[in-house]
GROMACS .gro file of C-alpha atoms in nm:
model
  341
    1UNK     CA    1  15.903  21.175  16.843
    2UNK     CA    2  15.846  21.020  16.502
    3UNK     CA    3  16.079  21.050  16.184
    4UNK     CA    4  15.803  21.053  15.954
    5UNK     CA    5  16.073  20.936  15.692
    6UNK     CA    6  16.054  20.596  15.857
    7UNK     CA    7  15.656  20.544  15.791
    8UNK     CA    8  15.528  20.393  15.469
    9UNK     CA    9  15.257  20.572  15.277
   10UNK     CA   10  14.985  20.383  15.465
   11UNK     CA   11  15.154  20.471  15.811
   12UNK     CA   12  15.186  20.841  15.697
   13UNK     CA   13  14.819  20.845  15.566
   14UNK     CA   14  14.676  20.673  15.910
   15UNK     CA   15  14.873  20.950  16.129
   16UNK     CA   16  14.752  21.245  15.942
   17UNK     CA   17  14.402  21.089  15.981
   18UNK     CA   18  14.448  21.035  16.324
   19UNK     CA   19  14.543  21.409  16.417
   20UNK     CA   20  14.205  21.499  16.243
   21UNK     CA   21  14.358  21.621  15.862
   22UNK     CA   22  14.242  21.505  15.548
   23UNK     CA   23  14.384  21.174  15.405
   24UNK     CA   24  14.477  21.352  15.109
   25UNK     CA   25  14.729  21.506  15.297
   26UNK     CA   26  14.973  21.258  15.322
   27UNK     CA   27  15.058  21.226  14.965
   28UNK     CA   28  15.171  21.573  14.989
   29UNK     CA   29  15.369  21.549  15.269
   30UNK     CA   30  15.486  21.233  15.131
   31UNK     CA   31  15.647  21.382  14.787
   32UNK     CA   32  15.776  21.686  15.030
   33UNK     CA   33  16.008  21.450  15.233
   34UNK     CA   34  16.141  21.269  14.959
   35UNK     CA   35  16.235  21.604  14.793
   36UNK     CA   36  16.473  21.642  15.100
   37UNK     CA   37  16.349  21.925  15.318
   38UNK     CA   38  16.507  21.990  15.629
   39UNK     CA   39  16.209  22.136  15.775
   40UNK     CA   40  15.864  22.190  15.793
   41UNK     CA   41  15.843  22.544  15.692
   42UNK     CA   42  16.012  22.412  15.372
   43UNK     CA   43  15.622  22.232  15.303
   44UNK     CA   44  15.492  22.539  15.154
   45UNK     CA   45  15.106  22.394  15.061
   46UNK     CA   46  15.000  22.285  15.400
   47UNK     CA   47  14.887  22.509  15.612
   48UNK     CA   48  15.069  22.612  15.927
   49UNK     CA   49  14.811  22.470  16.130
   50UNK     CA   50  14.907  22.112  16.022
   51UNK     CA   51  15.282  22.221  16.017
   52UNK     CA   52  15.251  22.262  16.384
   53UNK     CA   53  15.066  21.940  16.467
   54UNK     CA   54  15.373  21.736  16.260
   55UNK     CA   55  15.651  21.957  16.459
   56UNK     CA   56  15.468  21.840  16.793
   57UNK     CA   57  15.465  21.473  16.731
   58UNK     CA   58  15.748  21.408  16.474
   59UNK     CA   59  16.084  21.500  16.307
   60UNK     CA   60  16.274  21.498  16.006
   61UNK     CA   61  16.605  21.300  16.007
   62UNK     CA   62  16.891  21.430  15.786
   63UNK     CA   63  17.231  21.336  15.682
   64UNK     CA   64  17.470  21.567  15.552
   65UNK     CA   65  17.818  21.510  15.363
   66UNK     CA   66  18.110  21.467  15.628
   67UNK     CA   67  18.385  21.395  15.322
   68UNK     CA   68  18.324  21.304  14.968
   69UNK     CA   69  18.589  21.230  14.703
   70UNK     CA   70  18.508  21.265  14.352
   71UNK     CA   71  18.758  20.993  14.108
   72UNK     CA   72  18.978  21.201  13.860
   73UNK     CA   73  18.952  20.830  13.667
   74UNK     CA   74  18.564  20.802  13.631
   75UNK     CA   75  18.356  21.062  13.787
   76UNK     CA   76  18.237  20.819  14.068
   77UNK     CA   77  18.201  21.015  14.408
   78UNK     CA   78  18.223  20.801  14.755
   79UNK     CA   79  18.065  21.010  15.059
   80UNK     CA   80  18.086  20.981  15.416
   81UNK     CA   81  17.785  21.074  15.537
   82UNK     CA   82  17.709  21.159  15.897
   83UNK     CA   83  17.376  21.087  16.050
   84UNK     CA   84  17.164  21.264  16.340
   85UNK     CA   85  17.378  21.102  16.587
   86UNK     CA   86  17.707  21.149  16.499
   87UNK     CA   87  17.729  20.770  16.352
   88UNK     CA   88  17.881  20.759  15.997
   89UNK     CA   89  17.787  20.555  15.709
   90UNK     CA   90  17.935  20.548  15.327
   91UNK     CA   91  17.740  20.559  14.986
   92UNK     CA   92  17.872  20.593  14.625
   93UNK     CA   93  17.742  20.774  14.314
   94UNK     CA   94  17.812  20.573  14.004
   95UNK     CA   95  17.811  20.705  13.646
   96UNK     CA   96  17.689  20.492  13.373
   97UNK     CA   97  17.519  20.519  13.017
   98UNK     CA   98  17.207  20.419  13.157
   99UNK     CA   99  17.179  20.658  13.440
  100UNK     CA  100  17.308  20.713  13.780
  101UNK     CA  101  17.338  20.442  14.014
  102UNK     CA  102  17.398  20.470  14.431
  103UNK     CA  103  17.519  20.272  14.632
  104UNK     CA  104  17.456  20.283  14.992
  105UNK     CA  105  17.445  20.166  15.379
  106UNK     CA  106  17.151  19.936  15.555
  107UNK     CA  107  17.388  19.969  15.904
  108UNK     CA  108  17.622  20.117  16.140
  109UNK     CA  109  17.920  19.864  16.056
  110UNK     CA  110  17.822  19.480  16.024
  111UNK     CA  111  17.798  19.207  16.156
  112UNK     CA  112  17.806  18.919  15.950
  113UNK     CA  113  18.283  18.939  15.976
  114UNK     CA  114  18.342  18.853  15.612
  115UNK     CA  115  18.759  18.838  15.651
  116UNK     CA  116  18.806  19.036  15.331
  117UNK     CA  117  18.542  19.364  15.390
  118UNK     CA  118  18.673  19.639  15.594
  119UNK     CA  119  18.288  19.681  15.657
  120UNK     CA  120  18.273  19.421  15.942
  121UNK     CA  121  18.571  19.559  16.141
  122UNK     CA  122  18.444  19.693  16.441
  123UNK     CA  123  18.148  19.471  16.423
  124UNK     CA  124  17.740  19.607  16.402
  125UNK     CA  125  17.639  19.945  16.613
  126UNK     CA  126  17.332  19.938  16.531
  127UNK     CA  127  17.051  19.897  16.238
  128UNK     CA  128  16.979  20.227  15.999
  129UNK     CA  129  16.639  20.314  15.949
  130UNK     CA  130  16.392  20.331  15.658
  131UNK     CA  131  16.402  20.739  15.689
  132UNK     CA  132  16.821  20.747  15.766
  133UNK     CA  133  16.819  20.449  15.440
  134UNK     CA  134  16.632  20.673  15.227
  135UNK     CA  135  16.826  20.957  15.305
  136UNK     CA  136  17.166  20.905  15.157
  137UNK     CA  137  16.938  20.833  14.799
  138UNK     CA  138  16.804  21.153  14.870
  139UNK     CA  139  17.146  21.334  14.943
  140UNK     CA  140  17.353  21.181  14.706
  141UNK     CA  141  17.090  21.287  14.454
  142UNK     CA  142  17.075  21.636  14.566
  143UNK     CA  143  17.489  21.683  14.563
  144UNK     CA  144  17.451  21.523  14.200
  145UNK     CA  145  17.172  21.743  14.097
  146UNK     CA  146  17.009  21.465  13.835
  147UNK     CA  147  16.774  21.210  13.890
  148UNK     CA  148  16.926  20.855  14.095
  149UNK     CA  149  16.784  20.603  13.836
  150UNK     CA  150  16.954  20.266  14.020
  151UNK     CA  151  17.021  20.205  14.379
  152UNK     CA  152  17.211  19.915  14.489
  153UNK     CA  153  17.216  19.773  14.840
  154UNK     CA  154  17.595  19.691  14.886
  155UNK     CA  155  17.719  19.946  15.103
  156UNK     CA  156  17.767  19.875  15.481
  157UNK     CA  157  17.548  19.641  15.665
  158UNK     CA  158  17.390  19.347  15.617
  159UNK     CA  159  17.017  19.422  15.428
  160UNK     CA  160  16.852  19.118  15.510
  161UNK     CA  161  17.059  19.168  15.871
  162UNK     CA  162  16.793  19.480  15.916
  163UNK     CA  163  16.511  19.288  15.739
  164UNK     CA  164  16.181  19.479  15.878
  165UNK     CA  165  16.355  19.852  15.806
  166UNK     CA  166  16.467  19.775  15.472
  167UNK     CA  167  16.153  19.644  15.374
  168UNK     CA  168  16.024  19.982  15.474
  169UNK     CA  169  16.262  20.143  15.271
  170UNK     CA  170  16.167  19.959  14.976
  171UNK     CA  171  15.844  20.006  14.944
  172UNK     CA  172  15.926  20.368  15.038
  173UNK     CA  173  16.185  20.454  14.734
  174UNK     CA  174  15.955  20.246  14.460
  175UNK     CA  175  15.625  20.481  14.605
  176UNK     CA  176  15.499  20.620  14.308
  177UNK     CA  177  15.486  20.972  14.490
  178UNK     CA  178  15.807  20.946  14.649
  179UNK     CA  179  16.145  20.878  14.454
  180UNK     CA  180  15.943  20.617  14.235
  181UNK     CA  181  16.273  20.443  14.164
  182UNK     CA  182  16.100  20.035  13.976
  183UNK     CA  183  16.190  19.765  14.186
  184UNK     CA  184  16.382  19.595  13.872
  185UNK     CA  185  16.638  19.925  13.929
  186UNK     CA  186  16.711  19.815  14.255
  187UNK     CA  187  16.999  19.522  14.356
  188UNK     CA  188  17.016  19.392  14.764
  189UNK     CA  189  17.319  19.189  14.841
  190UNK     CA  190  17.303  18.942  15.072
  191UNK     CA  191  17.640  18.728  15.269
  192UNK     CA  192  17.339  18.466  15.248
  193UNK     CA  193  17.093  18.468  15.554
  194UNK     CA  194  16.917  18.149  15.438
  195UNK     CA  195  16.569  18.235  15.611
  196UNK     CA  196  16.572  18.575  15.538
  197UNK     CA  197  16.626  18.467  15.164
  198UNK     CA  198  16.317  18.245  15.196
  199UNK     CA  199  16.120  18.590  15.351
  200UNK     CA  200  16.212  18.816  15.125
  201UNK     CA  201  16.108  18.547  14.819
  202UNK     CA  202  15.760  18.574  14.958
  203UNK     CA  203  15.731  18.969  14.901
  204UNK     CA  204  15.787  18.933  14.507
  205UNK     CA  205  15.954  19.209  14.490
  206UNK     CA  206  16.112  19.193  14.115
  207UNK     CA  207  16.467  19.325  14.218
  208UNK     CA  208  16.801  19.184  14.182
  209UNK     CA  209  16.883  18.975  14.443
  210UNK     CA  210  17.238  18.917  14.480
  211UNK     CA  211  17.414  18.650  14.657
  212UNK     CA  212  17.768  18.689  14.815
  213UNK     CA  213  17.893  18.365  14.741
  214UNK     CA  214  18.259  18.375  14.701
  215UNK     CA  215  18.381  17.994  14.783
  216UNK     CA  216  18.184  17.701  14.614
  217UNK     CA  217  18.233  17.471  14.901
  218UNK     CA  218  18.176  17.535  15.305
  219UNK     CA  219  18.518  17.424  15.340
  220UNK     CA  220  18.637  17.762  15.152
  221UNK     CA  221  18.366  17.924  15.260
  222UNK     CA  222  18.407  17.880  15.640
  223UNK     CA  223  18.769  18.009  15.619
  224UNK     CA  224  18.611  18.312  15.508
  225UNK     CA  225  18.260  18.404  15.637
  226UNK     CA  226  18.117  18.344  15.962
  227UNK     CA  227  17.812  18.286  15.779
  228UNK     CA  228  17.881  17.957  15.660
  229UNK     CA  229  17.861  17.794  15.998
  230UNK     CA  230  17.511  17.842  16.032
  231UNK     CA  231  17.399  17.769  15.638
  232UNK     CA  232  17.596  17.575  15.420
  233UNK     CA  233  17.636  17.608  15.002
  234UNK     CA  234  17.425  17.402  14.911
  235UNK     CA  235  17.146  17.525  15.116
  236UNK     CA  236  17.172  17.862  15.024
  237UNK     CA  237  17.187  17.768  14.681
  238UNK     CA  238  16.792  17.551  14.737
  239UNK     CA  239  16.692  17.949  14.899
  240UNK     CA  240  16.830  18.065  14.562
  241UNK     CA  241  16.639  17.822  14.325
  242UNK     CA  242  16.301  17.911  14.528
  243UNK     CA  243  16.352  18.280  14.523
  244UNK     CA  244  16.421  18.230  14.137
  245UNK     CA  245  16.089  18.031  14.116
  246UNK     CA  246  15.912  18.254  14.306
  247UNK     CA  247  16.041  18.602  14.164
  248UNK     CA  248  16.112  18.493  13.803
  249UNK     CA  249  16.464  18.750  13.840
  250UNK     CA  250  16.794  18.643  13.740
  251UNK     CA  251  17.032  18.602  14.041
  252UNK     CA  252  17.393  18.736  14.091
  253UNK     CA  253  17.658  18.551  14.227
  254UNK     CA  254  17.925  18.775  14.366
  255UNK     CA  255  18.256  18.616  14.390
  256UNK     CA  256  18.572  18.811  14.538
  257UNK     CA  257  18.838  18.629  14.363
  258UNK     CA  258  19.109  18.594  14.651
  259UNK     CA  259  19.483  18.498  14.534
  260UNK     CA  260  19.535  18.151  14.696
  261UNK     CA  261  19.213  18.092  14.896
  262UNK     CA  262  18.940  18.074  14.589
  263UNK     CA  263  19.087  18.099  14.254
  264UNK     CA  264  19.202  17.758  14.143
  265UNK     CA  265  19.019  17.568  13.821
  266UNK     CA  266  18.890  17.378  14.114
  267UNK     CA  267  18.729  17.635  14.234
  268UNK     CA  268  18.576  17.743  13.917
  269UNK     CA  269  18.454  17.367  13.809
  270UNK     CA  270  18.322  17.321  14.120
  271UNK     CA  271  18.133  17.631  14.095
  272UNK     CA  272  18.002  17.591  13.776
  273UNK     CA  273  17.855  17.249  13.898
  274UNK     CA  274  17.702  17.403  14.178
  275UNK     CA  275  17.484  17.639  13.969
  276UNK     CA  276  17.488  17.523  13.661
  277UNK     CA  277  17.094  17.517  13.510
  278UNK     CA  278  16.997  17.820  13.733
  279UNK     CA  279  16.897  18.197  13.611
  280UNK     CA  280  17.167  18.381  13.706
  281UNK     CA  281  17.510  18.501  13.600
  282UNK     CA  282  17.834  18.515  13.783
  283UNK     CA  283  18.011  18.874  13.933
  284UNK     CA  284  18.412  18.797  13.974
  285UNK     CA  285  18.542  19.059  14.221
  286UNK     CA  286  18.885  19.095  14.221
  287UNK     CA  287  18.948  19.127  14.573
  288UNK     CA  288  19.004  19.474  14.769
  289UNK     CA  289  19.277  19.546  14.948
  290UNK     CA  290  19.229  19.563  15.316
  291UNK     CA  291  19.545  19.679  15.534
  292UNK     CA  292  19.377  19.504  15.829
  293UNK     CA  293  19.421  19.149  15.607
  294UNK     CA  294  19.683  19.011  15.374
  295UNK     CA  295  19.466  18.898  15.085
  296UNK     CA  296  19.553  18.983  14.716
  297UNK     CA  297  19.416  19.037  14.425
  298UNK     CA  298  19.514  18.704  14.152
  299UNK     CA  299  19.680  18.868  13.790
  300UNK     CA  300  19.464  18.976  13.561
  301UNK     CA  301  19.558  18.672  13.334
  302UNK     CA  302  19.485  18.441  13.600
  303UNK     CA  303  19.124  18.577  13.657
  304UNK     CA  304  19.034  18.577  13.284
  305UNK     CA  305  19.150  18.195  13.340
  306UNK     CA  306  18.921  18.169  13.606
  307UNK     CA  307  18.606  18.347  13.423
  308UNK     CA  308  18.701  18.125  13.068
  309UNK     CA  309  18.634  17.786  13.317
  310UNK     CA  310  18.282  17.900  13.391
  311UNK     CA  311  18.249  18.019  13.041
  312UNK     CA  312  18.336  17.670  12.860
  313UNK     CA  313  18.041  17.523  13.079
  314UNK     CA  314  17.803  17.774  13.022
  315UNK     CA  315  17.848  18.018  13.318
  316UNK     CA  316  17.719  18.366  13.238
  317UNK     CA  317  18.020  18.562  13.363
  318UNK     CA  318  18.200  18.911  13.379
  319UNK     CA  319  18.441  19.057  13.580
  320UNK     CA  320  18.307  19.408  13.763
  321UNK     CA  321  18.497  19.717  13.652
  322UNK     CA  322  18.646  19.860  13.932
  323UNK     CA  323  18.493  20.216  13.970
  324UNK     CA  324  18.683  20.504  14.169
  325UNK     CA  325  19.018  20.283  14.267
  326UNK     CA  326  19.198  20.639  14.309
  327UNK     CA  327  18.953  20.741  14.601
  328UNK     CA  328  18.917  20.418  14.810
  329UNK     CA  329  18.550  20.388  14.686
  330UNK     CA  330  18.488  20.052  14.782
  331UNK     CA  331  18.268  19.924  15.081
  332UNK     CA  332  18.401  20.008  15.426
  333UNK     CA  333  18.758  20.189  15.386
  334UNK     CA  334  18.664  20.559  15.368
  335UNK     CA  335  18.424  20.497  15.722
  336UNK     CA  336  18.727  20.284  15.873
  337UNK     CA  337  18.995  20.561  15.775
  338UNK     CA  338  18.805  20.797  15.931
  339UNK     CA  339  18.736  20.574  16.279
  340UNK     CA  340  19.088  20.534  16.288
  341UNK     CA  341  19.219  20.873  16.200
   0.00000   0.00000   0.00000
């Protein structure tokens, strides 16, 4: 059987044509599954004929809302969201001037072991697809009841990890009869998967591409994420420069700020070196806290410190506001609390 939420707009359009229905079809069916039904009944202008024919060859996947927590400090609401088989995956509806923005899963855990993301523990179960991808837009933006106007790829999972699926998904939001949310709306984080940087670069798709940095040496870096083995800094940071070249999009460097590990002038001097000259601006993370690790969070006074350094040699810089602190909203902890519990 066939989740038709999985197929692009070409697949959907050769399948209908292939079980002898009009091409024109598709589009419908198209805009009807990224409304969210449930069923096939729910497609009210086909005909029951052609409801029939989809029910014998194909499905719709669906999530629904296992726990959600909505901040009493800023609105934001963090879901747990269980799929079709009982796997759980997180995604977070963030309130902003400029619109709504989501944040949401590309896998069943990760991975990629980053020391400081709850994410990873427990390692990968498996890949989501396009359909079970698209669905938490769709469901967060049905519990919201307005319009999801940015989506950004930082949940759990590794996007470039589960490269073929979410390029599926992709194309699949930005459809103009689907959710028709603009490429430049959308952000994918990446630990940096060197190759898969140099793939993506060749789609020119104009989104944010955002690069998990968070030591600027592989010295730091290997203490931290596995990753670092396999491609070193200054490697990823040639990927960067040709994705930049080839995409014409400012990059983000994210950069969890870890008391004692990454936060010395150093650190920051080095850094700003390392990409100095380059499109992009700078994301200081004040690290989460993890009870499965002991790393901490530097003062505030030290990380405005840290941020002036880059600043003074021409580092564009901020520090992210931290969004729904009072109901664990951050990558990984509400799925892990509710493993362990």
């Amino acid at each position: 059987m066939i989740n038709l939420k999985d197929l692009t707009f070409e697949e959907l359009e050769k399948l209908i044509s292939d079980i002898g229905e009009p091409k024109f079809r598709a589009k419908q069916i198209f805009t009807w599954i990224c409304r969210g039904v449930s069923s096939f009944d729910e497609m009210t202008d086909i005909s029951k004929n052609l409801r029939s024919k989809l029910a014998e060859i194909s499905y719709l996947s669906n999530v629904k809302i296992a726990e959600k927590y909505i901040s009493k400090i800023d609105g934001t609401r963090k879901y747990l969201v269980e799929l079709d088989d009982g796997n759980k995956v997180e995604c977070v509806a963030m309130f902003y001037k400029h619109g709504i923005t989501v944040c949401i899963s590309c896998q069943v855990g990760c991975a990629m072991g980053c020391k400081f993301c709850a994410s990873t523990i427990g390692g990968k179960i498996r890949n989501l697809t396009p359909g079970e991808i698209l669905d938490q837009v769709i469901c967060v933006q049905k519990d919201v009841g307005e319009r999801i106007s940015n989506i950004v790829m930082m949940g759990i999972g590794e996007p470039l990890d589960n490269f073929e699926n979410v390029i599926k998904f992709l194309k699949n939001v930005n459809h103009e009869y689907g959710l028709n949310i603009g490429y430049r709306h959308i952000s994918l984080s990446t630990c940096g998967l060197v190759d898969k940087i140099y793939k993506l670069s060749e789609y020119n798709f104009p989104l944010t591409l955002s690069i998990s940095l968070h030591a600027p040496n592989d010295k730091i870096r290997k203490t931290i994420m596995p990753v670092a083995n396999k491609f070193s800094v200054d490697e990823l940071i040639t990927a960067c420069k040709k994705y930049i070249e080839n995409n014409s999009r400012r990059i983000s460097f994210e950069y969890a700020i870890i008391k004692g590990v990454n936060d010395s002038d150093e650190c920051a001097l080095l850094l700003a070196d390392k990409i100095k000259g380059m499109l992009c601006h700078v994301n200081l993370i004040p690290v989460n806290n993890v009870e499965e690790n002991k790393f901490e969070k530097p003062d505030k006074n030290h990380i405005i410190k840290f941020k002036s350094i880059l600043e003074s040699k021409g580092i564009n810089v901020t520090v992210r506001r931290e969004l729904g602190s009072d109901i664990s909203a951050s990558c990984g902890q509400l799925r892990r609390a509710n493993s362990n519990k």
